[in-house]
Amino acid sequence: MAASTNSLISMQSRPGMAASRICSLKPVSVSNQGRSFLSFGFRSMPARSLRVSCAAKPETVEKVCEIVKKQLALAEGTPVNGESKFTTLGADSLDTVEIVMGLEEAFGISVEEESAQSIATVQDAADLIEKLVEKKD
Amino acid sequence: MLSFQRSFSVCPFPILPLQLPSPMETHLWFVVPDEFKSVSLLNQYMELLSPCEKENVLSMRGEQLQKQALLARTLVRTTIARYQINNRVVDPRSLKFKRNVHGKPELEWESDGGQCPSPLHFNISHTSSLIACGVTVNSSIGIDIEEKQRKIKNNILAFARRYFSLHEVEHLSAISDSEVQRQEFVKLWTLKEAYVKALGRGFSAAPFKTFTICIKNGFRRGFDHADDLESGAPEVVVESSDHPERLTNNWQFGLFELVSSHYAAVCMEKDKTSDAGMSVPIRLTVRKTIPFVEDECISGTDAVVPIAGLIEQF
């Protein structure tokens, strides 16, 4: 298991990041300073594509949850988290478009239709937001 | 509690098999979720679904959403099963569905080794208070239903500027009454959704900004040039903003009010055998259903009020 040295992995190989990310311990293939700890059969992958180990910040996920809850007028205490799918929360196409618009306004980004179509969960939205925010900076 | 005392040793086959819709004909079937309270009936509906559909229903958050998801699949399966194809009665459980290359759900048609596309096309739309399924033959169809009272969380003009075309923004901006503006917004949304769903190529293939839907007031094209200015139902026209040369006059729209509470938009391909540019009315039949219990034809009553597009009710 490619557990690395400890549970804190600093993703310094990603350019343009202001601060290093703290990711939770997961069995991943880490490409760090040219060395790879292979846990599966594949060669070292660029850190960028390791979605699992580089989830969006919890604050971003939280903010997305708030916007979703507001748009869908969900009952108090309805559990909404990163894994929540918009459709299972009852969002129809107009809700989804309104949510995307709310996210654009809240984060100061612009989401292409193609990208919007691929958003299925709160996590997808948060990840996309961070990618777009990063591009902006 | 349902007011029907019929026993539910239900035969899954419809009692009156229907003729398929003919060209330019749309059959619209709908359910009202609030009318379904019998747990045993809902359980029977559950038995019609595929394992994958059942899983999907159960993954919905909360009973209401689960019921709506269940009713949507039930509506699709039981509606399609009503139509006798090649004189065969169809069991709703036996229907298979697939998605086209762009993700639009379609009927998988077993004939000639499954190579032939199904002649029967369908499209569904849901709101929490009404779920509808439109059926056509040999014509792509898209439908969208919205509650008339639907409130937009964002500012309407800001939303329109972000997602709608320039002409549509101008049209909405010109409306001074905010309630009328909201209603026009909802109508426009349903027409745009119905068009994109009829195209069946996904939201990103025809972004809302790239086409304009316009409701032109009151003239009907007739066979004779002299009929051109005869006043009739407002016409619904779609134009592509990005590609003005792109063929858009092969799509026909109908917009109507349904049971006083909803706007319904239907978009279908014009009959290929009729002359291009000739507008033949959409022949519309609307039925409310409680599958296996009761069907009620409501077209031609005040439960269906045409707003735009050439519609003839049957």
Short mmCIF file of C-alpha atoms in Angstrom, two decimals:
data_model
loop_
_atom_site.label_atom_id
_atom_site.label_comp_id
_atom_site.label_asym_id
_atom_site.label_seq_id
_atom_site.Cartn_x
_atom_site.Cartn_y
_atom_site.Cartn_z
CA MET A 1 0.00 0.00 0.00
CA ALA A 2 1.40 3.31 -1.03
CA ALA A 3 0.83 4.90 2.31
CA SER A 4 3.71 7.30 1.87
CA THR A 5 5.48 8.49 4.95
CA ASN A 6 2.50 9.62 6.91
CA SER A 7 -1.01 10.86 6.34
CA LEU A 8 -0.07 14.33 5.25
CA ILE A 9 0.77 14.56 1.61
CA SER A 10 1.83 17.88 0.30
CA MET A 11 0.98 18.16 -3.38
CA GLN A 12 3.78 20.49 -4.26
CA SER A 13 4.01 19.16 -7.76
CA ARG A 14 0.87 21.03 -8.76
CA PRO A 15 1.83 24.43 -10.12
CA GLY A 16 -0.02 27.54 -9.12
CA MET A 17 -1.16 26.35 -5.76
CA ALA A 18 -0.76 28.88 -3.04
CA ALA A 19 -0.72 26.47 -0.17
CA SER A 20 -0.08 22.81 0.01
CA ARG A 21 -3.07 20.58 0.24
CA ILE A 22 -3.68 18.27 3.08
CA CYS A 23 -5.22 15.09 1.91
CA SER A 24 -6.53 12.19 3.83
CA LEU A 25 -4.79 8.89 3.85
CA LYS A 26 -5.77 6.81 0.87
CA PRO A 27 -3.97 4.12 -1.03
CA VAL A 28 -2.73 6.07 -4.02
CA SER A 29 0.09 6.23 -6.38
CA VAL A 30 2.02 9.34 -5.49
CA SER A 31 4.39 10.96 -7.84
CA ASN A 32 6.61 13.09 -5.69
CA GLN A 33 10.00 14.31 -6.75
CA GLY A 34 10.13 11.71 -9.46
CA ARG A 35 9.66 8.73 -7.22
CA SER A 36 6.53 6.68 -7.41
CA PHE A 37 5.09 4.40 -4.86
CA LEU A 38 3.15 2.06 -7.03
CA SER A 39 0.28 0.32 -5.38
CA PHE A 40 -1.39 -0.76 -8.56
CA GLY A 41 0.10 -1.91 -11.79
CA PHE A 42 0.34 1.46 -13.46
CA ARG A 43 3.18 3.88 -13.83
CA SER A 44 3.36 7.12 -11.96
CA MET A 45 0.53 9.42 -12.79
CA PRO A 46 0.64 13.18 -12.76
CA ALA A 47 -0.71 14.37 -9.46
CA ARG A 48 -3.38 16.41 -11.16
CA SER A 49 -5.38 13.40 -12.21
CA LEU A 50 -5.50 11.90 -8.73
CA ARG A 51 -8.95 13.12 -8.01
CA VAL A 52 -9.37 10.89 -5.04
CA SER A 53 -6.48 12.34 -3.16
CA CYS A 54 -7.14 15.92 -4.05
CA ALA A 55 -10.70 16.65 -3.10
CA ALA A 56 -11.97 20.18 -2.91
CA LYS A 57 -11.62 22.05 0.36
CA PRO A 58 -14.31 21.26 2.91
CA GLU A 59 -15.32 24.93 2.97
CA THR A 60 -16.05 24.80 -0.75
CA VAL A 61 -18.12 21.65 -0.36
CA GLU A 62 -19.97 23.27 2.54
CA LYS A 63 -20.72 26.38 0.53
CA VAL A 64 -22.04 24.30 -2.35
CA CYS A 65 -24.25 22.39 0.09
CA GLU A 66 -25.69 25.67 1.38
CA ILE A 67 -26.48 26.91 -2.11
CA VAL A 68 -28.10 23.59 -3.02
CA LYS A 69 -30.17 23.49 0.17
CA LYS A 70 -31.38 27.00 -0.48
CA GLN A 71 -32.30 26.37 -4.12
CA LEU A 72 -34.13 23.14 -3.40
CA ALA A 73 -35.72 24.46 -0.19
CA LEU A 74 -34.76 21.27 1.58
CA ALA A 75 -36.23 20.49 4.98
CA GLU A 76 -34.08 21.30 8.00
CA GLY A 77 -31.81 18.46 8.80
CA THR A 78 -31.88 16.94 5.31
CA PRO A 79 -28.42 15.44 5.00
CA VAL A 80 -26.45 17.03 2.18
CA ASN A 81 -22.80 16.27 1.68
CA GLY A 82 -20.21 15.80 -1.03
CA GLU A 83 -21.71 12.57 -2.25
CA SER A 84 -25.23 13.92 -2.59
CA LYS A 85 -26.52 13.69 -6.13
CA PHE A 86 -28.58 16.64 -7.31
CA THR A 87 -31.20 14.40 -8.84
CA THR A 88 -31.72 12.33 -5.72
CA LEU A 89 -32.23 15.55 -3.79
CA GLY A 90 -35.05 16.37 -6.20
CA ALA A 91 -33.39 18.91 -8.46
CA ASP A 92 -34.93 19.23 -11.90
CA SER A 93 -33.22 20.85 -14.86
CA LEU A 94 -34.25 24.38 -13.93
CA ASP A 95 -33.03 23.84 -10.35
CA THR A 96 -29.69 22.59 -11.64
CA VAL A 97 -29.24 25.61 -13.89
CA GLU A 98 -30.20 27.92 -11.01
CA ILE A 99 -27.72 26.17 -8.73
CA VAL A 100 -24.95 26.58 -11.30
CA MET A 101 -25.82 30.25 -11.59
CA GLY A 102 -25.75 30.58 -7.79
CA LEU A 103 -22.32 28.94 -7.72
CA GLU A 104 -21.05 31.26 -10.44
CA GLU A 105 -22.14 34.27 -8.45
CA ALA A 106 -20.85 32.98 -5.12
CA PHE A 107 -17.42 32.04 -6.45
CA GLY A 108 -17.00 34.58 -9.23
CA ILE A 109 -16.54 31.96 -11.95
CA SER A 110 -18.15 31.06 -15.26
CA VAL A 111 -19.21 27.50 -15.98
CA GLU A 112 -19.39 26.18 -19.54
CA GLU A 113 -22.45 24.16 -20.53
CA GLU A 114 -20.30 21.10 -21.20
CA SER A 115 -18.84 21.23 -17.71
CA ALA A 116 -22.22 21.94 -16.13
CA GLN A 117 -23.62 18.83 -17.74
CA SER A 118 -21.03 16.66 -16.07
CA ILE A 119 -21.89 17.82 -12.56
CA ALA A 120 -23.85 15.09 -10.83
CA THR A 121 -22.90 15.49 -7.17
CA VAL A 122 -22.06 18.25 -4.75
CA GLN A 123 -18.47 17.02 -4.85
CA ASP A 124 -18.36 17.35 -8.65
CA ALA A 125 -19.52 20.93 -8.32
CA ALA A 126 -16.98 21.74 -5.61
CA ASP A 127 -14.13 20.19 -7.58
CA LEU A 128 -15.10 22.09 -10.72
CA ILE A 129 -15.36 25.33 -8.77
CA GLU A 130 -11.88 24.97 -7.36
CA LYS A 131 -10.49 24.17 -10.78
CA LEU A 132 -12.09 27.30 -12.22
CA VAL A 133 -11.09 29.48 -9.29
CA GLU A 134 -7.52 28.29 -9.69
CA LYS A 135 -7.54 29.13 -13.38
CA LYS A 136 -8.71 32.59 -12.55
CA ASP A 137 -5.89 33.36 -10.11
CA MET B 1 -57.34 6.51 0.44
CA LEU B 2 -58.39 5.68 -3.04
CA SER B 3 -62.08 5.94 -3.62
CA PHE B 4 -62.11 2.92 -5.86
CA GLN B 5 -63.15 -0.32 -4.30
CA ARG B 6 -61.95 -2.44 -7.15
CA SER B 7 -59.90 -5.40 -6.19
CA PHE B 8 -56.33 -5.18 -7.26
CA SER B 9 -55.80 -8.63 -8.59
CA VAL B 10 -54.56 -6.60 -11.42
CA CYS B 11 -54.08 -7.95 -14.83
CA PRO B 12 -51.03 -6.08 -16.05
CA PHE B 13 -52.44 -5.74 -19.52
CA PRO B 14 -54.44 -2.71 -20.50
CA ILE B 15 -58.02 -3.54 -21.21
CA LEU B 16 -58.33 -1.33 -24.25
CA PRO B 17 -55.29 -1.51 -26.45
CA LEU B 18 -54.76 1.70 -28.35
CA GLN B 19 -53.86 2.58 -31.85
CA LEU B 20 -50.47 4.15 -32.21
CA PRO B 21 -50.47 7.89 -32.75
CA SER B 22 -50.39 8.85 -36.42
CA PRO B 23 -48.08 11.46 -37.96
CA MET B 24 -48.25 14.86 -36.25
CA GLU B 25 -50.15 13.28 -33.41
CA THR B 26 -48.99 13.43 -29.81
CA HIS B 27 -50.53 11.49 -26.99
CA LEU B 28 -49.81 13.04 -23.65
CA TRP B 29 -50.41 11.00 -20.53
CA PHE B 30 -49.93 12.33 -17.04
CA VAL B 31 -50.23 11.43 -13.38
CA VAL B 32 -50.82 13.60 -10.35
CA PRO B 33 -48.69 12.20 -7.49
CA ASP B 34 -51.09 13.40 -4.81
CA GLU B 35 -53.74 11.05 -6.18
CA PHE B 36 -51.66 8.02 -5.32
CA LYS B 37 -52.02 7.07 -1.69
CA SER B 38 -52.58 3.35 -1.74
CA VAL B 39 -49.45 1.58 -0.59
CA SER B 40 -50.54 -1.66 -2.20
CA LEU B 41 -50.97 0.06 -5.57
CA LEU B 42 -47.55 1.67 -5.30
CA ASN B 43 -46.07 -1.71 -4.42
CA GLN B 44 -47.62 -3.18 -7.53
CA TYR B 45 -46.07 -0.41 -9.59
CA MET B 46 -42.73 -1.22 -8.02
CA GLU B 47 -43.03 -4.75 -9.43
CA LEU B 48 -43.12 -3.35 -12.96
CA LEU B 49 -39.69 -1.77 -12.69
CA SER B 50 -36.36 -3.21 -13.67
CA PRO B 51 -33.87 -3.88 -10.83
CA CYS B 52 -31.90 -0.85 -11.91
CA GLU B 53 -34.97 1.38 -11.87
CA LYS B 54 -35.94 0.07 -8.43
CA GLU B 55 -32.51 0.87 -7.10
CA ASN B 56 -32.76 4.33 -8.54
CA VAL B 57 -36.17 4.93 -6.95
CA LEU B 58 -34.89 3.81 -3.55
CA SER B 59 -31.85 6.06 -3.82
CA MET B 60 -34.06 9.15 -3.86
CA ARG B 61 -34.02 11.15 -0.63
CA GLY B 62 -37.32 10.90 1.13
CA GLU B 63 -40.68 9.29 0.49
CA GLN B 64 -42.09 12.02 -1.73
CA LEU B 65 -39.15 11.92 -4.13
CA GLN B 66 -39.24 8.13 -4.13
CA LYS B 67 -42.92 8.15 -4.97
CA GLN B 68 -42.37 10.62 -7.80
CA ALA B 69 -39.52 8.55 -9.23
CA LEU B 70 -41.64 5.40 -8.99
CA LEU B 71 -44.60 7.07 -10.69
CA ALA B 72 -42.39 8.41 -13.47
CA ARG B 73 -41.10 4.96 -14.41
CA THR B 74 -44.54 3.43 -13.97
CA LEU B 75 -46.02 6.08 -16.25
CA VAL B 76 -43.47 5.42 -18.97
CA ARG B 77 -43.81 1.64 -18.85
CA THR B 78 -47.57 1.46 -18.61
CA THR B 79 -48.08 4.16 -21.24
CA ILE B 80 -45.90 2.49 -23.83
CA ALA B 81 -47.42 -0.88 -23.04
CA ARG B 82 -50.84 0.43 -23.99
CA TYR B 83 -49.97 0.61 -27.62
CA GLN B 84 -50.43 -2.52 -29.56
CA ILE B 85 -47.59 -2.90 -31.90
CA ASN B 86 -48.01 -5.53 -34.58
CA ASN B 87 -51.10 -6.71 -32.76
CA ARG B 88 -49.08 -7.83 -29.80
CA VAL B 89 -50.12 -6.92 -26.32
CA VAL B 90 -47.14 -5.74 -24.35
CA ASP B 91 -46.31 -6.43 -20.72
CA PRO B 92 -44.96 -3.20 -19.16
CA ARG B 93 -42.37 -5.24 -17.29
CA SER B 94 -40.90 -6.55 -20.49
CA LEU B 95 -40.02 -3.18 -21.96
CA LYS B 96 -36.35 -2.41 -22.26
CA PHE B 97 -34.86 1.01 -22.40
CA LYS B 98 -31.54 2.33 -23.48
CA ARG B 99 -29.94 5.70 -24.00
CA ASN B 100 -28.99 7.09 -27.34
CA VAL B 101 -25.41 8.14 -27.92
CA HIS B 102 -26.17 11.50 -26.29
CA GLY B 103 -27.92 10.06 -23.27
CA LYS B 104 -31.56 10.47 -24.28
CA PRO B 105 -33.69 7.56 -23.03
CA GLU B 106 -35.24 5.49 -25.81
CA LEU B 107 -37.23 2.34 -26.19
CA GLU B 108 -35.18 -0.66 -27.15
CA TRP B 109 -37.08 -2.22 -29.93
CA GLU B 110 -36.81 -5.93 -30.49
CA SER B 111 -37.23 -6.44 -34.14
CA ASP B 112 -34.84 -7.53 -36.83
CA GLY B 113 -32.35 -8.42 -34.14
CA GLY B 114 -32.75 -5.09 -32.42
CA GLN B 115 -31.28 -3.17 -35.33
CA CYS B 116 -34.38 -1.25 -36.14
CA PRO B 117 -35.08 1.83 -34.06
CA SER B 118 -38.42 1.84 -32.32
CA PRO B 119 -41.14 3.65 -34.26
CA LEU B 120 -42.54 4.76 -30.94
CA HIS B 121 -40.87 7.79 -29.36
CA PHE B 122 -41.47 9.11 -25.89
CA ASN B 123 -40.27 11.81 -23.54
CA ILE B 124 -41.11 12.54 -19.94
CA SER B 125 -41.07 15.55 -17.72
CA HIS B 126 -41.67 15.87 -14.02
CA THR B 127 -42.63 18.41 -11.48
CA SER B 128 -43.45 17.48 -7.91
CA SER B 129 -47.15 17.89 -8.63
CA LEU B 130 -47.48 16.38 -12.11
CA ILE B 131 -45.53 13.90 -14.20
CA ALA B 132 -46.16 13.63 -17.93
CA CYS B 133 -45.18 11.34 -20.76
CA GLY B 134 -45.60 12.25 -24.42
CA VAL B 135 -45.74 9.59 -27.13
CA THR B 136 -45.35 9.95 -30.89
CA VAL B 137 -44.67 7.70 -33.84
CA ASN B 138 -41.78 8.31 -36.21
CA SER B 139 -41.12 11.73 -34.83
CA SER B 140 -38.71 12.83 -32.20
CA ILE B 141 -40.51 14.40 -29.26
CA GLY B 142 -39.55 16.60 -26.33
CA ILE B 143 -41.89 17.77 -23.59
CA ASP B 144 -41.51 19.99 -20.58
CA ILE B 145 -43.96 20.73 -17.80
CA GLU B 146 -43.59 23.45 -15.18
CA GLU B 147 -45.85 24.70 -12.42
CA LYS B 148 -47.36 28.00 -13.45
CA GLN B 149 -46.50 29.34 -10.03
CA ARG B 150 -42.86 28.32 -10.20
CA LYS B 151 -40.71 30.92 -8.53
CA ILE B 152 -37.23 31.55 -9.81
CA LYS B 153 -34.69 32.02 -7.01
CA ASN B 154 -32.44 34.20 -9.12
CA ASN B 155 -33.41 37.51 -10.65
CA ILE B 156 -35.25 36.70 -13.88
CA LEU B 157 -33.42 39.13 -16.13
CA ALA B 158 -30.05 38.17 -14.66
CA PHE B 159 -30.91 34.54 -15.34
CA ALA B 160 -32.07 35.33 -18.86
CA ARG B 161 -28.96 37.37 -19.62
CA ARG B 162 -26.84 34.45 -18.48
CA TYR B 163 -28.71 31.66 -20.26
CA PHE B 164 -31.15 32.93 -22.87
CA SER B 165 -30.55 34.52 -26.27
CA LEU B 166 -30.40 38.24 -26.87
CA HIS B 167 -33.83 38.44 -28.47
CA GLU B 168 -35.36 36.53 -25.59
CA VAL B 169 -33.76 38.85 -23.06
CA GLU B 170 -35.13 41.82 -24.98
CA HIS B 171 -38.57 40.25 -25.04
CA LEU B 172 -38.56 39.64 -21.29
CA SER B 173 -37.04 43.03 -20.46
CA ALA B 174 -39.87 44.73 -22.29
CA ILE B 175 -42.45 43.30 -19.89
CA SER B 176 -43.09 45.74 -17.09
CA ASP B 177 -45.36 43.66 -14.88
CA SER B 178 -43.14 41.38 -12.83
CA GLU B 179 -45.75 38.64 -12.53
CA VAL B 180 -46.40 38.60 -16.30
CA GLN B 181 -42.64 38.61 -16.82
CA ARG B 182 -42.26 35.60 -14.55
CA GLN B 183 -45.01 33.75 -16.41
CA GLU B 184 -43.47 34.52 -19.78
CA PHE B 185 -40.13 33.34 -18.43
CA VAL B 186 -41.61 30.00 -17.38
CA LYS B 187 -43.34 29.54 -20.74
CA LEU B 188 -40.13 30.31 -22.58
CA TRP B 189 -38.21 27.91 -20.37
CA THR B 190 -40.62 25.07 -21.09
CA LEU B 191 -40.43 25.69 -24.85
CA LYS B 192 -36.64 25.79 -24.81
CA GLU B 193 -36.41 22.65 -22.70
CA ALA B 194 -38.89 20.83 -24.94
CA TYR B 195 -36.81 21.75 -28.00
CA VAL B 196 -33.51 20.58 -26.52
CA LYS B 197 -35.14 17.36 -25.33
CA ALA B 198 -36.67 16.77 -28.76
CA LEU B 199 -33.25 17.24 -30.35
CA GLY B 200 -32.05 14.57 -27.97
CA ARG B 201 -28.47 15.69 -28.05
CA GLY B 202 -28.07 16.91 -24.49
CA PHE B 203 -28.05 20.34 -22.95
CA SER B 204 -24.56 21.19 -24.14
CA ALA B 205 -25.29 20.35 -27.79
CA ALA B 206 -27.80 23.15 -28.03
CA PRO B 207 -26.95 25.61 -25.28
CA PHE B 208 -29.94 27.76 -24.54
CA LYS B 209 -28.11 30.88 -25.65
CA THR B 210 -27.62 29.60 -29.18
CA PHE B 211 -31.25 29.54 -30.20
CA THR B 212 -34.18 31.87 -29.90
CA ILE B 213 -37.77 30.90 -29.42
CA CYS B 214 -40.27 33.44 -30.43
CA ILE B 215 -44.01 33.45 -30.03
CA LYS B 216 -45.31 35.34 -33.02
CA ASN B 217 -48.74 36.72 -32.78
CA GLY B 218 -51.65 35.54 -34.64
CA PHE B 219 -51.37 34.49 -38.21
CA ARG B 220 -51.74 31.12 -39.66
CA ARG B 221 -50.22 29.90 -42.89
CA GLY B 222 -52.84 28.48 -45.14
CA PHE B 223 -52.76 26.61 -48.38
CA ASP B 224 -53.73 29.67 -50.26
CA HIS B 225 -51.70 32.84 -50.07
CA ALA B 226 -54.87 34.69 -49.26
CA ASP B 227 -55.15 32.79 -46.01
CA ASP B 228 -51.77 34.01 -44.80
CA LEU B 229 -53.08 36.79 -42.67
CA GLU B 230 -55.96 34.92 -41.15
CA SER B 231 -55.68 35.41 -37.47
CA GLY B 232 -55.22 32.30 -35.42
CA ALA B 233 -53.14 30.90 -32.64
CA PRO B 234 -49.81 32.57 -31.96
CA GLU B 235 -47.09 30.71 -33.76
CA VAL B 236 -43.98 29.41 -32.06
CA VAL B 237 -40.81 29.68 -34.06
CA VAL B 238 -37.28 28.63 -33.26
CA GLU B 239 -34.23 30.18 -34.84
CA SER B 240 -30.62 29.28 -34.36
CA SER B 241 -28.55 32.32 -33.34
CA ASP B 242 -25.18 30.70 -33.83
CA HIS B 243 -25.93 29.06 -37.14
CA PRO B 244 -28.69 30.96 -38.88
CA GLU B 245 -28.54 28.54 -41.77
CA ARG B 246 -29.20 25.56 -39.51
CA LEU B 247 -32.49 23.95 -40.28
CA THR B 248 -34.96 24.75 -37.59
CA ASN B 249 -38.26 24.88 -39.43
CA ASN B 250 -38.65 21.13 -39.19
CA TRP B 251 -39.69 21.45 -35.56
CA GLN B 252 -43.17 22.26 -34.43
CA PHE B 253 -44.27 23.43 -31.01
CA GLY B 254 -47.38 23.47 -28.90
CA LEU B 255 -47.73 25.32 -25.62
CA PHE B 256 -50.75 24.92 -23.41
CA GLU B 257 -52.03 25.24 -19.90
CA LEU B 258 -52.69 21.93 -18.22
CA VAL B 259 -55.28 21.44 -15.47
CA SER B 260 -55.00 25.16 -14.68
CA SER B 261 -51.83 24.63 -12.73
CA HIS B 262 -49.09 23.89 -15.24
CA TYR B 263 -47.60 25.06 -18.49
CA ALA B 264 -46.85 22.24 -20.90
CA ALA B 265 -44.68 22.51 -24.00
CA VAL B 266 -44.46 19.89 -26.70
CA CYS B 267 -41.91 19.91 -29.51
CA MET B 268 -42.02 17.40 -32.32
CA GLU B 269 -40.58 16.90 -35.76
CA LYS B 270 -42.85 17.97 -38.54
CA ASP B 271 -44.26 15.19 -40.60
CA LYS B 272 -41.69 14.55 -43.31
CA THR B 273 -44.33 13.74 -45.86
CA SER B 274 -45.98 17.14 -45.69
CA ASP B 275 -44.63 20.11 -47.60
CA ALA B 276 -41.76 21.93 -45.97
CA GLY B 277 -42.93 25.22 -44.56
CA MET B 278 -46.51 24.06 -44.34
CA SER B 279 -47.70 24.08 -40.81
CA VAL B 280 -49.98 21.23 -39.98
CA PRO B 281 -51.48 21.32 -36.50
CA ILE B 282 -50.24 19.03 -33.77
CA ARG B 283 -53.10 16.65 -33.06
CA LEU B 284 -53.07 16.40 -29.33
CA THR B 285 -54.78 13.93 -27.03
CA VAL B 286 -54.30 14.43 -23.32
CA ARG B 287 -55.20 11.81 -20.76
CA LYS B 288 -54.85 11.73 -17.02
CA THR B 289 -54.20 8.28 -15.65
CA ILE B 290 -53.97 6.17 -12.55
CA PRO B 291 -52.40 3.13 -14.20
CA PHE B 292 -54.52 -0.01 -13.92
CA VAL B 293 -57.26 1.94 -12.22
CA GLU B 294 -58.59 4.79 -14.29
CA ASP B 295 -57.92 6.84 -17.40
CA GLU B 296 -59.57 10.11 -18.19
CA CYS B 297 -59.37 11.91 -21.49
CA ILE B 298 -59.25 15.64 -20.82
CA SER B 299 -58.32 17.11 -24.20
CA GLY B 300 -61.01 19.38 -25.55
CA THR B 301 -62.03 20.39 -22.03
CA ASP B 302 -61.02 23.47 -20.11
CA ALA B 303 -58.33 21.37 -18.48
CA VAL B 304 -56.26 21.90 -21.64
CA VAL B 305 -56.01 25.50 -22.82
CA PRO B 306 -53.82 26.18 -25.86
CA ILE B 307 -51.55 29.20 -25.53
CA ALA B 308 -49.39 29.04 -28.65
CA GLY B 309 -48.64 26.84 -31.61
CA LEU B 310 -51.08 25.07 -33.88
CA ILE B 311 -52.89 22.53 -31.76
CA GLU B 312 -55.94 20.48 -32.56
CA GLN B 313 -57.35 18.52 -29.69
CA PHE B 314 -58.82 15.08 -29.91
#
